[in-house]
Every structure is written in structure tokens, then in C-alpha cells.
Amino acid sequence: MGEARGPHRDATFLLFGTSSHQHHEPGDAIWAPSILPHSTLSTLSHHPELHFGGKMESKVSEGGLNVTLTIRLLMHGKEVGSIIGKKGETVKKMREESGARINISEGNCPERIVTITGPTDAIFKAFAMIAYKFEEDIINSMSNSPATSKPPVTLRLVVPASQCGSLIGKGGSKIKEIRESTGAQVQVAGDMLPNSTERAVTISGTPDAIIQCVKQICVVMLESPPKGATIPYRPKPASTPVIFAGGQAYTIQGQYAIPHPDLTKLHQLAMQQTPFPPLGQTNPAFPGLDASPPASTHELTIPNDLIGCIIGRQGTKINEIRQMSGAQIKIANATEGSSERQITITGTPANISLAQYLINARLTSEVTGMGAL
């Protein structure tokens, strides 16, 4: 199957299902009506003649609307492994038989995004294959367990929050109609996914119910395109704790400490360039040729409920981060009515980036349940 490489701007036209480039290389940005366009919305403002829905060329096929769109699914590592199959055979078969583009986000995250792009009938075929594969996995896992009732197949879609209102409908009327007509359970998450303006929509039921449900959700999403810019959800890599010993940085993987050369360089750089000389140590004889780069300041906000994992018991964790990074770190007192705390990091760029890395590592390990380390 020949891959037609179109420049990124072609992605704009995919929003209306009118692009002749339906196949893109894996790196190309493809955002369809179901999903938020990254830069595409800004492109749209330069093309006033392009309106969502207004110019959508839709030829009626058995499945109704046949336009190119993109649906994103959120999956756990185990589910992704099942979709990929041995040596990628399962996903290859799904791509070939459905005609849809199926992309899987980068590894080493507890969660992965599976992006399915193509004409609606290809998307429905791909969904059917995924739903039946998950059912097969459930049946196989049950043959080894005493459970008698078969749990339903569950899929999680990632939907721009601006479209969730249309999906729920006035007073929950639309979601109720979808549940009743398909027999699938549908739940729209109340909160947005971290660092994004998207929500998870969980569908569970028999594979057939799920396919019918996805069809109805696609129709709603095509009728009500996202409003404004959407920040897509990107799963965070599973953080690995970091230790510094003898000027070297190591990440903990399982029972082993693996040297981390990039972090070691950053650590050494941060240690050499501390803009705050220890007390009693004077500056070089030539004050104009100070070896220390100027200090800069960076601010970030952390939710109140996570500040404890940054500070640690009696301040042990924050002191560790200060020592490793060579940065000055100040945590503002909690302000009334605010659910966040301000952190101010001062130091050289190397100090600041190392402090940020260590703070993020603490947060991620807390969120992914590795907080004990």
C-alpha cells in the first residue's frame, strides 16, 4: 500500500474529511473532528472559508457518514501488548484488515495512547477487532480462574472536554439514549486528564454493544466539533527514582542502579556552577570575571495534596533536591482558598533544570504509586 506523504498542512483538510491524503507516515500530525487539532485550529483562523461541518463532503455509505476522522484510546501496557501481539503480528493484521491507521504512543509509560485514523467504516472495523481481541483475552484469563460471570469488555476513549457536553446531552439525555439503544455502559469522567483539556469516556459491554456505541459517539463528535484549542493528553513515563553517588547519577530499575550519563553531566554542571558560594568563600580575585553564571529564577505551582511528597518527612526530600541540584528552592506557604503552592527555584540553568527534573520525578513516583522509594 503506497504511503502518500502530504505536508503537515494537509492535516487541516482531514478535519473535514476532504483530504486526498488518507495515508500519512507515522510522524505526521493527523487531527480529525473527533480530536483536537494542535496547530490546526490556528491554521483554520487563516482560512475563513473553511468551516466545521459547513464544507464537510460526506458521501453516504452503509455506515452513514463516511469521512476521515481520528479516535484516540487510552490503554494500559497489558492491553497494548495484546493489541500489538507477538512481533507486532496482531496490530499488523488489524491495520491490513480494517484499512485504518493504528498508531501506538511511545513505550515505558503505564498508559499508552492508541490512535485510530481513517474513513469511519475502517475505524469501526478496527474497533470491532480490538473489542473482540479484548473479549478473547477475558475468556482466556477466565479459563485459569474460578470466576463464573464474564466481565464486560472495556475501552477508554479520549475526547476533548469541549465535546463532552454534546455527548452527555441536556440533562444527560444523549448519553442515556446511547446507553439504551446500544446496551453499552458509557461514562464520561468528571475531571480532565492531567495537563490536558481532554476527558476519558469509558465504554463497557459486549463487543457488539461497544461497536454500536462507538458509531453513535462518532456521529455526535462529527456533529459537534471541538471548540477552541484542545491540549491533548500525553501519558507521563513511569518515573524511576534517581540517586546520586560519587558524583554519578543512577536511576533505579528493578533491583539495579543504572548509570544515567545525561543526569550525571547535569549534576556535575550544576555543582560546578553554583551561583551561591559557600559561606566564608570569597569570589575570585577578578570580580569582573566571576566564574559563576548569573542566577535566574523559575516558578512552578504544585497541588497542595502533592506538596508533601516534595517536602518529605521533616523536609528530608526537599533538602535532598536542594543538595543534588545546587539550587535554592523556596516553597510558599499555603494561601487561603488556593489548592496550589508556589515553588520558586533560583540558580543557574543547570541547577534549575536538575531541580525541576527531581521534583517531577518525585511527583510522578507519588502518582504512579512508587512514592515509597
Coordinates of C-alpha atoms in Angstrom, one line a residue:
M1 CA 0.0 0.0 0.0
G2 CA 1.7 3.2 -1.1
E3 CA 2.0 5.9 1.5
A4 CA 1.2 9.3 0.2
R5 CA 3.3 11.9 2.1
G6 CA 1.5 15.2 2.4
P7 CA 2.9 18.3 4.0
H8 CA 1.6 18.9 7.5
R9 CA -0.9 21.5 6.3
D10 CA -2.9 18.6 4.7
A11 CA -3.9 17.7 8.2
T12 CA -6.2 20.8 8.1
F13 CA -8.3 19.2 5.4
L14 CA -8.6 16.0 7.3
L15 CA -10.8 17.9 9.7
F16 CA -13.5 17.9 7.0
G17 CA -12.8 14.5 5.5
T18 CA -11.9 16.0 2.2
S19 CA -8.2 15.3 2.1
S20 CA -6.9 13.1 -0.8
H21 CA -4.0 12.1 1.5
Q22 CA -5.6 9.5 3.7
H23 CA -2.3 7.7 4.4
H24 CA 0.4 9.5 6.3
E25 CA 3.8 8.5 7.6
P26 CA 3.7 7.7 11.3
G27 CA 5.2 11.0 12.3
D28 CA 2.6 13.2 10.5
A29 CA 0.1 15.2 12.5
I30 CA -3.4 14.0 11.8
W31 CA -6.2 15.5 13.8
A32 CA -9.7 14.9 12.8
P33 CA -13.0 16.3 14.0
S34 CA -13.2 13.9 16.9
I35 CA -9.9 15.1 18.2
L36 CA -8.4 18.4 18.8
P37 CA -6.2 19.9 16.2
H38 CA -2.8 21.0 17.6
S39 CA -1.9 23.8 15.3
T40 CA -4.8 23.1 13.0
L41 CA -7.2 25.4 14.8
S42 CA -4.8 28.3 14.3
T43 CA -4.5 27.4 10.6
L44 CA -8.3 27.5 10.4
S45 CA -8.4 31.1 11.5
H46 CA -6.3 31.9 8.4
H47 CA -8.8 30.1 6.2
P48 CA -12.1 31.7 6.9
E49 CA -13.8 29.8 4.1
L50 CA -13.3 26.6 5.9
H51 CA -16.0 25.9 8.5
F52 CA -16.5 22.9 10.6
G53 CA -19.4 20.9 9.1
G54 CA -20.2 23.6 6.5
K55 CA -17.9 22.1 3.9
M56 CA -17.8 18.5 5.1
E57 CA -18.0 16.4 2.0
S58 CA -19.7 13.3 3.2
K59 CA -20.7 10.5 0.9
V60 CA -23.4 8.3 2.4
S61 CA -22.2 4.7 2.7
E62 CA -23.6 1.7 4.6
G63 CA -22.3 3.2 7.8
G64 CA -23.9 6.6 7.2
L65 CA -21.3 9.4 7.2
N66 CA -18.0 8.3 5.6
V67 CA -15.4 10.9 6.5
T68 CA -11.9 10.6 7.7
L69 CA -11.6 11.0 11.4
T70 CA -9.3 10.1 14.3
I71 CA -10.3 8.4 17.6
R72 CA -7.9 8.1 20.5
L73 CA -8.0 5.3 23.0
L74 CA -6.2 5.1 26.4
M75 CA -4.8 1.7 27.2
H76 CA -2.8 0.1 29.9
G77 CA 0.5 -1.6 29.0
K78 CA -1.0 -5.1 29.2
E79 CA -3.9 -4.1 26.8
V80 CA -1.4 -2.6 24.4
G81 CA 0.7 -5.7 24.4
S82 CA -2.4 -7.7 23.5
I83 CA -3.1 -5.3 20.5
I84 CA 0.5 -5.4 19.3
G85 CA 0.8 -9.2 19.6
K86 CA 3.9 -11.3 19.0
K87 CA 6.4 -9.4 16.8
G88 CA 3.6 -6.9 16.0
E89 CA 1.6 -9.5 14.1
T90 CA -1.8 -8.7 15.7
V91 CA -1.6 -4.9 15.0
K92 CA -0.3 -5.6 11.5
K93 CA -3.3 -7.8 10.8
M94 CA -5.7 -5.2 12.3
R95 CA -4.2 -2.5 10.1
E96 CA -4.4 -4.6 6.9
E97 CA -8.0 -5.9 7.5
S98 CA -9.6 -2.7 8.7
G99 CA -7.7 -0.3 6.4
A100 CA -7.4 2.1 9.4
R101 CA -4.1 3.7 10.5
I102 CA -3.4 2.5 14.0
N103 CA -0.6 4.3 15.9
I104 CA 0.6 3.5 19.4
S105 CA 2.3 6.1 21.5
E106 CA 5.9 5.7 22.8
G107 CA 6.6 2.9 25.4
N108 CA 7.8 3.0 29.0
C109 CA 4.5 4.6 30.2
P110 CA 2.0 2.8 32.4
E111 CA -0.6 4.2 30.0
R112 CA -0.4 4.5 26.2
I113 CA -2.5 6.3 23.6
V114 CA -3.7 4.2 20.6
T115 CA -4.7 6.5 17.7
I116 CA -7.0 5.1 15.0
T117 CA -7.4 7.2 11.8
G118 CA -9.3 6.5 8.6
P119 CA -12.7 6.6 7.0
T120 CA -15.5 5.9 9.5
D121 CA -16.1 2.3 8.2
A122 CA -12.4 1.5 8.6
I123 CA -12.4 2.9 12.1
F124 CA -15.5 0.8 13.0
K125 CA -13.7 -2.4 11.7
A126 CA -10.6 -1.6 13.7
F127 CA -12.8 -1.1 16.9
A128 CA -14.6 -4.4 16.3
M129 CA -11.2 -6.2 16.0
I130 CA -9.9 -4.6 19.2
A131 CA -13.2 -5.3 21.1
Y132 CA -13.2 -9.0 20.0
K133 CA -9.5 -9.3 20.9
F134 CA -10.2 -8.0 24.4
E135 CA -13.1 -10.4 24.8
E136 CA -10.8 -13.3 23.7
D137 CA -8.3 -12.1 26.4
I138 CA -11.0 -12.1 29.0
I139 CA -12.2 -15.6 28.0
N140 CA -8.5 -16.9 28.1
S141 CA -7.9 -15.3 31.6
M142 CA -11.1 -16.9 32.9
S143 CA -10.1 -20.4 31.9
N144 CA -7.5 -20.1 34.7
S145 CA -9.8 -18.6 37.3
P146 CA -12.8 -19.8 39.2
A147 CA -14.9 -16.7 38.2
T148 CA -18.2 -17.7 36.6
S149 CA -19.6 -14.4 35.3
K150 CA -17.8 -13.0 32.3
P151 CA -16.7 -9.3 32.9
P152 CA -17.6 -6.9 30.1
V153 CA -15.1 -5.6 27.5
T154 CA -14.0 -2.1 28.5
L155 CA -12.5 0.6 26.3
R156 CA -11.5 4.2 27.2
L157 CA -11.8 6.9 24.6
V158 CA -10.0 10.2 25.0
V159 CA -12.4 13.1 24.0
P160 CA -11.9 16.9 24.0
A161 CA -13.8 18.3 27.0
S162 CA -15.5 20.8 24.8
Q163 CA -17.3 17.9 23.0
C164 CA -18.3 16.1 26.2
G165 CA -21.3 18.3 26.8
S166 CA -22.8 17.2 23.4
L167 CA -22.1 13.6 24.3
I168 CA -23.9 13.9 27.6
G169 CA -26.8 16.0 26.2
K170 CA -29.2 18.2 28.0
G171 CA -29.8 16.7 31.4
G172 CA -27.9 13.5 30.3
S173 CA -30.5 12.8 27.6
K174 CA -27.9 11.9 24.8
I175 CA -25.8 9.6 26.9
K176 CA -29.0 7.9 28.2
E177 CA -30.2 7.4 24.6
I178 CA -26.8 5.9 23.6
R179 CA -26.8 3.5 26.7
E180 CA -30.4 2.4 25.9
S181 CA -30.0 1.9 22.2
T182 CA -26.7 0.1 22.3
G183 CA -26.8 -1.8 25.6
A184 CA -23.3 -0.5 26.4
Q185 CA -22.4 1.3 29.6
V186 CA -21.0 4.8 28.9
Q187 CA -19.4 7.0 31.5
V188 CA -17.8 10.5 30.9
A189 CA -15.1 11.3 33.5
G190 CA -15.9 14.4 35.6
D191 CA -12.3 15.6 35.6
M192 CA -10.0 16.3 32.7
L193 CA -6.9 14.1 32.2
P194 CA -3.7 15.6 33.7
N195 CA -2.2 18.5 31.8
S196 CA -4.8 18.4 29.1
T197 CA -8.3 19.6 28.1
E198 CA -9.5 16.1 27.4
R199 CA -11.6 13.6 29.3
A200 CA -11.8 9.9 29.4
V201 CA -15.0 8.3 28.1
T202 CA -15.3 4.7 29.4
I203 CA -17.4 2.3 27.3
S204 CA -18.1 -1.3 28.5
G205 CA -20.3 -4.1 27.3
T206 CA -20.3 -6.9 24.7
P207 CA -18.1 -6.3 21.6
D208 CA -21.2 -5.7 19.5
A209 CA -22.6 -3.1 22.0
I210 CA -19.3 -1.3 22.1
I211 CA -19.1 -1.1 18.2
Q212 CA -22.7 0.4 18.1
C213 CA -21.8 2.8 20.9
V214 CA -18.6 4.0 19.1
K215 CA -20.6 4.6 15.9
Q216 CA -23.1 6.8 17.8
I217 CA -20.2 8.6 19.6
C218 CA -18.5 9.3 16.3
V219 CA -21.8 10.8 14.9
V220 CA -22.0 13.2 17.9
M221 CA -18.4 14.2 17.6
L222 CA -18.7 14.9 13.9
E223 CA -21.9 17.0 14.5
S224 CA -20.3 18.9 17.4
P225 CA -16.6 19.7 16.6
P226 CA -14.3 20.7 19.4
K227 CA -14.5 24.4 20.4
G228 CA -11.3 26.4 20.8
A229 CA -7.8 24.8 21.1
T230 CA -7.6 21.4 22.8
I231 CA -4.5 20.3 24.7
P232 CA -4.1 16.6 24.0
Y233 CA -3.4 14.2 26.9
R234 CA 0.0 12.7 26.8
P235 CA 0.7 9.9 29.3
K236 CA 3.8 10.5 31.5
P237 CA 6.6 8.0 31.5
A238 CA 6.8 5.8 34.6
S239 CA 9.3 7.7 36.7
T240 CA 12.3 5.9 38.0
P241 CA 13.8 7.1 41.3
V242 CA 17.2 8.8 41.0
I243 CA 20.2 8.5 43.3
F244 CA 23.5 10.4 43.2
A245 CA 26.6 8.7 44.5
G246 CA 30.3 9.8 44.0
G247 CA 29.3 12.5 41.5
Q248 CA 27.4 10.0 39.3
A249 CA 23.6 9.9 38.8
Y250 CA 21.9 6.5 38.7
T251 CA 18.3 5.6 38.0
I252 CA 16.8 2.6 39.9
Q253 CA 15.3 0.0 37.6
G254 CA 14.1 -3.1 39.5
Q255 CA 16.8 -4.1 41.8
Y256 CA 19.6 -2.4 39.9
A257 CA 21.1 1.1 39.8
I258 CA 21.7 2.0 36.2
P259 CA 24.2 4.9 35.5
H260 CA 22.4 7.8 33.8
P261 CA 25.1 9.8 31.9
D262 CA 22.8 12.8 31.0
L263 CA 21.8 13.4 34.5
T264 CA 25.4 12.9 35.7
K265 CA 26.5 15.7 33.3
L266 CA 23.7 17.9 34.5
H267 CA 24.6 17.2 38.2
Q268 CA 28.3 17.9 37.6
L269 CA 27.4 21.1 35.7
A270 CA 25.1 22.2 38.5
M271 CA 27.7 21.5 41.1
Q272 CA 30.5 23.4 39.2
Q273 CA 28.3 26.5 38.5
T274 CA 26.6 27.1 41.8
P275 CA 26.0 30.9 41.9
F276 CA 25.9 30.9 45.7
P277 CA 29.4 30.4 47.0
P278 CA 29.5 28.6 50.4
L279 CA 29.8 30.9 53.4
G280 CA 33.3 32.1 54.0
Q281 CA 34.4 31.5 50.4
T282 CA 35.3 34.7 48.6
N283 CA 34.9 35.3 44.9
P284 CA 37.8 35.2 42.5
A285 CA 40.4 38.0 42.6
F286 CA 38.9 39.5 39.5
P287 CA 35.4 40.4 40.4
G288 CA 34.5 41.2 36.8
L289 CA 35.5 37.7 35.7
D290 CA 33.2 35.9 38.1
A291 CA 33.2 32.2 37.1
S292 CA 29.6 31.7 38.2
P293 CA 26.9 32.3 35.6
P294 CA 24.2 34.7 36.8
A295 CA 21.4 33.2 38.8
S296 CA 17.9 33.0 37.3
T297 CA 14.6 32.2 38.8
H298 CA 11.9 29.7 37.8
E299 CA 8.5 29.4 39.4
L300 CA 6.1 26.4 39.3
T301 CA 2.9 25.5 41.1
I302 CA 2.2 22.2 42.7
P303 CA -1.2 20.9 44.0
N304 CA -1.5 21.1 47.8
D305 CA -2.2 17.4 48.1
L306 CA 1.2 16.5 46.4
I307 CA 3.4 19.1 48.2
G308 CA 4.1 16.6 51.0
C309 CA 5.9 14.2 48.7
I310 CA 8.2 17.0 47.6
I311 CA 9.0 18.2 51.1
G312 CA 9.3 14.7 52.7
R313 CA 9.3 14.0 56.4
Q314 CA 10.8 17.0 58.2
G315 CA 11.9 18.4 54.9
T316 CA 14.2 15.5 54.0
K317 CA 13.2 15.2 50.4
I318 CA 13.3 19.0 49.6
N319 CA 16.8 19.2 51.3
E320 CA 18.0 16.3 49.2
I321 CA 16.7 18.0 46.0
R322 CA 18.5 21.3 47.1
Q323 CA 21.8 19.4 47.7
M324 CA 21.7 17.4 44.4
S325 CA 20.7 20.3 42.2
G326 CA 22.7 23.1 43.9
A327 CA 19.6 25.3 43.5
Q328 CA 17.8 27.4 46.1
I329 CA 14.3 26.2 46.4
K330 CA 11.6 28.1 48.3
I331 CA 8.1 26.7 48.9
A332 CA 5.5 29.4 49.6
N333 CA 3.1 29.0 52.5
A334 CA -0.4 27.7 51.6
T335 CA -2.7 30.6 50.8
E336 CA -6.3 30.5 51.9
G337 CA -8.8 29.3 49.2
S338 CA -6.0 28.1 46.9
S339 CA -5.4 24.5 46.1
E340 CA -1.9 25.0 44.9
R341 CA 1.5 26.0 46.3
Q342 CA 4.1 28.2 44.6
I343 CA 7.7 26.8 44.3
T344 CA 10.5 29.2 43.4
I345 CA 13.8 27.7 42.2
T346 CA 16.8 30.0 41.9
G347 CA 20.2 29.1 40.4
T348 CA 22.0 28.6 37.1
P349 CA 20.0 27.0 34.2
A350 CA 21.7 23.7 35.1
N351 CA 20.7 24.0 38.8
I352 CA 17.1 24.8 37.8
S353 CA 16.7 22.1 35.2
L354 CA 18.1 19.4 37.6
A355 CA 15.8 20.7 40.4
Q356 CA 12.8 20.5 38.1
Y357 CA 13.7 17.0 37.0
L358 CA 14.0 15.8 40.6
I359 CA 10.7 17.5 41.6
N360 CA 8.9 15.9 38.6
A361 CA 10.4 12.5 39.4
R362 CA 9.1 12.8 43.0
L363 CA 5.6 13.8 41.7
T364 CA 5.4 11.0 39.1
S365 CA 6.6 8.3 41.5
E366 CA 4.0 9.5 44.0
V367 CA 1.2 9.5 41.4
T368 CA 2.2 6.1 39.9
G369 CA 2.4 4.5 43.4
M370 CA 6.2 4.3 43.7
G371 CA 6.2 7.0 46.4
A372 CA 7.8 4.7 48.9
L373 CA 11.1 4.9 47.1

